[in-house]
CSV table of C-alpha atoms in Angstrom, one decimal:
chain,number,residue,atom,x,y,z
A,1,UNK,CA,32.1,-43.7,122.3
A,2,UNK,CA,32.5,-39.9,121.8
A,3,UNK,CA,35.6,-38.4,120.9
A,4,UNK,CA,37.0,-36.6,123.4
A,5,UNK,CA,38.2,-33.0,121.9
A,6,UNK,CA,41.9,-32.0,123.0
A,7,UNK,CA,43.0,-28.5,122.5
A,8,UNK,CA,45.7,-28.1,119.8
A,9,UNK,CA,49.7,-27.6,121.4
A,10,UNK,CA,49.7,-24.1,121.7
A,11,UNK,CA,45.9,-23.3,121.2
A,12,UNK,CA,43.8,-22.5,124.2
A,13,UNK,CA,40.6,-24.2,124.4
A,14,UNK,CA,37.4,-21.7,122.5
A,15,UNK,CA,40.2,-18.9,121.7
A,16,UNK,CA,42.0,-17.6,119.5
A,17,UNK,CA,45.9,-18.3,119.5
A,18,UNK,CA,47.1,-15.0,120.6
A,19,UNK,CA,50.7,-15.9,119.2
A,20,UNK,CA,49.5,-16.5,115.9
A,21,UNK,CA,50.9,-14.5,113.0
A,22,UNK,CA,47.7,-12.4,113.8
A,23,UNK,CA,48.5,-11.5,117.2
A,24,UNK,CA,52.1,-10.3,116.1
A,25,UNK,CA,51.3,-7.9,114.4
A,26,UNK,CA,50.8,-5.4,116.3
A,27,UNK,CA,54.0,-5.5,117.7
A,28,UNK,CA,55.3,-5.3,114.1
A,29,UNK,CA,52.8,-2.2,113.6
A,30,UNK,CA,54.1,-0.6,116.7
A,31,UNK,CA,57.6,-0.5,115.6
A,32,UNK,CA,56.3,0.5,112.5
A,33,UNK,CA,55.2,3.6,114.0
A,34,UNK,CA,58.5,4.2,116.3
A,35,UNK,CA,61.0,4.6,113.2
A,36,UNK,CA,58.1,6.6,111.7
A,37,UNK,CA,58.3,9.1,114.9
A,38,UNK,CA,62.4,9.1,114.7
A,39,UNK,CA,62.0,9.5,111.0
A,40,UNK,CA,59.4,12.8,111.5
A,41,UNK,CA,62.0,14.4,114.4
A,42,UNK,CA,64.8,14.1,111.8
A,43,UNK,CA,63.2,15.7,108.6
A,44,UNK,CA,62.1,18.1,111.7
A,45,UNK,CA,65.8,19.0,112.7
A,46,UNK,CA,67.1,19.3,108.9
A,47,UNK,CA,63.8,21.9,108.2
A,48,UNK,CA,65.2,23.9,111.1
A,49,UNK,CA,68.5,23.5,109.9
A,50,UNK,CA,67.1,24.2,106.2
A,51,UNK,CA,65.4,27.3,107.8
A,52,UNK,CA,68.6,28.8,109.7
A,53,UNK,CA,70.8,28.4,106.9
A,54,UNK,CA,68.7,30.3,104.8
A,55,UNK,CA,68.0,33.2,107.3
A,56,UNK,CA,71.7,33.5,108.0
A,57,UNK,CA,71.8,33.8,103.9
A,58,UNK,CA,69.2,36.3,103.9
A,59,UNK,CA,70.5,38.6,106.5
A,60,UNK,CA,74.2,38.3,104.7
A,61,UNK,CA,72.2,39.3,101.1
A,62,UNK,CA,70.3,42.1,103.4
A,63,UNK,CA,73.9,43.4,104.6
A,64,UNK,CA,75.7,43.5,101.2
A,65,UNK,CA,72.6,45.4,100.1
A,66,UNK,CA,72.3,48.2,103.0
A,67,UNK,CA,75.9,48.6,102.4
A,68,UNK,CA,75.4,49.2,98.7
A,69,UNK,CA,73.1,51.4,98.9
A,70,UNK,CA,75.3,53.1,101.7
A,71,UNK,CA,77.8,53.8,99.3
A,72,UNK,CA,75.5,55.0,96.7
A,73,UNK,CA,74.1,57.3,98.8
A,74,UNK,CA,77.6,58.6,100.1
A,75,UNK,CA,78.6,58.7,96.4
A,76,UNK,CA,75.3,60.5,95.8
A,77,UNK,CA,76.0,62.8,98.0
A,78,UNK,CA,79.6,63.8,97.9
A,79,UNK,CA,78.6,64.4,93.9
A,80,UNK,CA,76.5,67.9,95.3
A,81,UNK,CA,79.5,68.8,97.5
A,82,UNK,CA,81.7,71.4,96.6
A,83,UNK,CA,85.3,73.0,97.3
A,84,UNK,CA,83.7,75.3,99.7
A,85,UNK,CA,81.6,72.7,101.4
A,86,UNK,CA,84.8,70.9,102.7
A,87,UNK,CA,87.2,74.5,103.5
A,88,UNK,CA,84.1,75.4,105.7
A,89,UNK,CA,83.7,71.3,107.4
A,90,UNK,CA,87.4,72.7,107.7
A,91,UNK,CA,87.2,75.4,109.8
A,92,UNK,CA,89.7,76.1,112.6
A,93,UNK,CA,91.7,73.1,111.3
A,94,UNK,CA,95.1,73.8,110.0
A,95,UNK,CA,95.5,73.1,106.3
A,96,UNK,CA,98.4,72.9,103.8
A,97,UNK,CA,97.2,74.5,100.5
A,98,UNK,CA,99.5,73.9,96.9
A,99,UNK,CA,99.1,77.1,94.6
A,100,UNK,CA,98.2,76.7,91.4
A,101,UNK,CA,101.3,78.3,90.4
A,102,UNK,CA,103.2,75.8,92.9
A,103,UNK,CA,103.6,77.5,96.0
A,104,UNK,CA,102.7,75.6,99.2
A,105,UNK,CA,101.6,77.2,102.1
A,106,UNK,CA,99.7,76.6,105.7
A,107,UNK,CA,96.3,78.5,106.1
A,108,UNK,CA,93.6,78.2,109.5
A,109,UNK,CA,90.3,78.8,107.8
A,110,UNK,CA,88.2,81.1,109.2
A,111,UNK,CA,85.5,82.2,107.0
A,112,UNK,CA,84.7,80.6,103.4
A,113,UNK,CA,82.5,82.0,100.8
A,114,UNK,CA,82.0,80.5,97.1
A,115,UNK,CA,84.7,81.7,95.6
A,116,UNK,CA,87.3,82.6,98.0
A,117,UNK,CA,88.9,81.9,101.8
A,118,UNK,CA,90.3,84.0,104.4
A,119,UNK,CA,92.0,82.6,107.2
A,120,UNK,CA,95.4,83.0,109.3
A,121,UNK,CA,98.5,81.9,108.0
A,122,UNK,CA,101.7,81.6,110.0
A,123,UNK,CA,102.6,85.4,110.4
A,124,UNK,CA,99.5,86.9,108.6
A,125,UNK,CA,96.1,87.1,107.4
A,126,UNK,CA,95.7,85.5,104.1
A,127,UNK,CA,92.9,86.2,101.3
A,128,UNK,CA,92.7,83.0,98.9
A,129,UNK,CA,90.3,82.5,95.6
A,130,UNK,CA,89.4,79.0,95.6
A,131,UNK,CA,90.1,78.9,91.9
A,132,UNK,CA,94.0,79.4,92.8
A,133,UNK,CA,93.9,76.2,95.0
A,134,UNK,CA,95.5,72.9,93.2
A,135,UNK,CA,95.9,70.6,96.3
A,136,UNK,CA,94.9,71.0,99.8
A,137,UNK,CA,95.9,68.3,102.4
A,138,UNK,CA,94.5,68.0,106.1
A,139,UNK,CA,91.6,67.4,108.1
A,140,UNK,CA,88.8,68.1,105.3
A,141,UNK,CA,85.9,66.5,108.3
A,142,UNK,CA,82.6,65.4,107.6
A,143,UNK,CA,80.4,68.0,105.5
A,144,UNK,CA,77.7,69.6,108.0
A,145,UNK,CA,74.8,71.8,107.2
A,146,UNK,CA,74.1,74.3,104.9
A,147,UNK,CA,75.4,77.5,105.8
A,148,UNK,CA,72.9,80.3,106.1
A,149,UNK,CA,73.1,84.1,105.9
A,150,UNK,CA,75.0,86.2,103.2
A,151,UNK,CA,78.8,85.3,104.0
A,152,UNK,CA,78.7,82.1,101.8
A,153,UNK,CA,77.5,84.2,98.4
A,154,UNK,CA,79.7,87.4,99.0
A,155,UNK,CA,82.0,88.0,95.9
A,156,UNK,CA,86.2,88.3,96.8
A,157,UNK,CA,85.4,91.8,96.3
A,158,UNK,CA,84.1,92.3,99.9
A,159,UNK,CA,87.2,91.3,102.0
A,160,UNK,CA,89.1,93.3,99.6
A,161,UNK,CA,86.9,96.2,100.8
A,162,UNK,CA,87.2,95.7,104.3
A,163,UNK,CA,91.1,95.8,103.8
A,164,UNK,CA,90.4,99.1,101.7
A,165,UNK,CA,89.0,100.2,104.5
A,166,UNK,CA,91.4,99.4,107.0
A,167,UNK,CA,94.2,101.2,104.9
A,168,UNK,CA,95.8,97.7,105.1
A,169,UNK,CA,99.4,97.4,103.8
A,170,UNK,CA,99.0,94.5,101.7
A,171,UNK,CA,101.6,91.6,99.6
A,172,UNK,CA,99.3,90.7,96.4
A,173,UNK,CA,100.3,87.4,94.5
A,174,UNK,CA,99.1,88.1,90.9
A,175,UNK,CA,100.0,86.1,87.6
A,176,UNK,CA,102.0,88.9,86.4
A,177,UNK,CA,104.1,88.7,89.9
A,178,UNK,CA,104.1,90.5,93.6
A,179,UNK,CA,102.8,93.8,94.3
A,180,UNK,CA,103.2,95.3,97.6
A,181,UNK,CA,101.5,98.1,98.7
A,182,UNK,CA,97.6,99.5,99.7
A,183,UNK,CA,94.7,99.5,98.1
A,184,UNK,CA,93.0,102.4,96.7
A,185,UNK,CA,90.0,101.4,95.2
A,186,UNK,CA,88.4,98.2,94.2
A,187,UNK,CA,85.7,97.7,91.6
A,188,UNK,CA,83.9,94.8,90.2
A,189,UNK,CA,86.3,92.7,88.5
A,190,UNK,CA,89.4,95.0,89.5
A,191,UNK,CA,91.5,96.9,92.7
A,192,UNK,CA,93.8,99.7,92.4
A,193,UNK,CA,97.0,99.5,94.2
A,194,UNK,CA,99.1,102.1,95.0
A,195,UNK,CA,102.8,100.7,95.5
A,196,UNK,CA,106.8,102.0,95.5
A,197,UNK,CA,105.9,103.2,91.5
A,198,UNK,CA,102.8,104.4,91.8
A,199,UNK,CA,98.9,103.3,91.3
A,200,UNK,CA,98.4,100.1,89.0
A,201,UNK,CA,94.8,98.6,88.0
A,202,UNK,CA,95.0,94.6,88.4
A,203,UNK,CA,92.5,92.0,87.7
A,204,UNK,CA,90.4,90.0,90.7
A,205,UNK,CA,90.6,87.5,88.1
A,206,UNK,CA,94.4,87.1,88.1
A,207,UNK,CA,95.0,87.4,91.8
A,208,UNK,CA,96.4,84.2,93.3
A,209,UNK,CA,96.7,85.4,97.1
A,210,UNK,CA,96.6,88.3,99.5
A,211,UNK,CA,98.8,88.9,102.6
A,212,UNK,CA,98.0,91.5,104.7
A,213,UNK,CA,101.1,92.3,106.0
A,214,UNK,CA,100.1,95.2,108.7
């Protein structure tokens, strides 16, 4: 008598049992995969992160940089600017001016050369070397452009001229003291005066202010 063949519990007859150790795998396999995909869009956030931090770092290193070199270039600059640079970014502006020998007074610039300013004081015209000039305080603006033409390189000796001319009554401060009076003549590095004594030679190099008085 044959045998009669029963399928194994769990086993379908002439297949494979699909709940086998075998057949789970997959399942095993796809959750395998799953933590793989969260594990890919997390090292995927921290590069971006990564990545902003360190473009926030560079544009902070690119700031303290353009800022250095701002400041070198301002410091750069300021080293080829001179007295008469700033009197003449002043012009117009009312300045107070310390004497080398002390004396403070209030000038409006109105034309600077090299060596010397003339502007308007409170009650007169006044003639200044810049060499007499200790302290000056007031709106010294930004330096602008080059000046052209000949008034920037004209020697002290030019204004004193035009006052010459003018048979202006004049109030010089000089290193020997105050001589009032009008100019006779005025040579390269000298002016004649003619005052309540009579004519007297002085040095341009001694003179610490004009006032034209009339």
């Amino acid at each position: 008598m044959d045998r009669q063949q029963f399928p194994r519990a769990g086993v379908p007859s002439g297949g494979v049992d699909k709940q086998s150790p075998i057949s789970g795998e997959p399942a095993q396999l796809s959750g395998t995969a799953n933590s793989a995909q969260l594990s890919g869009a997390g090292d995927l956030a921290s590069f971006e992160a990564l990545a902003e931090d360190l473009a926030s770092e560079i544009e902070a290193e690119l700031r303290l940089q353009n800022r250095a070199e701002a400041r070198e270039l301002r410091d750069a600059e300021a080293g080829r600017i001179g007295l008469a640079d700033l009197l003449r970014a002043a012009i117009g502006a009312r300045l107070t001016v310390t004497a080398r020998d002390g004396d403070v007074f209030e000038i409006v610039p109105g034309e600077v050369a090299q060596n010397w300013l003339l502007g308007k004081g409170r009650e007169r015209a006044l003639l200044v070397p810049l060499a007499a000039i200790a302290r000056i305080r007031g709106p010294l603006g930004r330096v602008g452009e080059v000046p052209r033409g000949l008034a920037p390189k004209l020697s002290i000796g030019t204004p004193l001229r035009a006052f010459q001319a003018r048979r202006a009554r004049v109030r010089i401060l000089h290193e020997i003291g105050v001589c009032s009076g009008h100019l006779c003549r005025v040579g390269a590095d000298w002016i004649e005066v003619r005052d309540e004594q009579g004519l007297a030679i002085l040095t341009i190099a001694g003179i610490r202010r004009v006032e034209v008085t009339t």
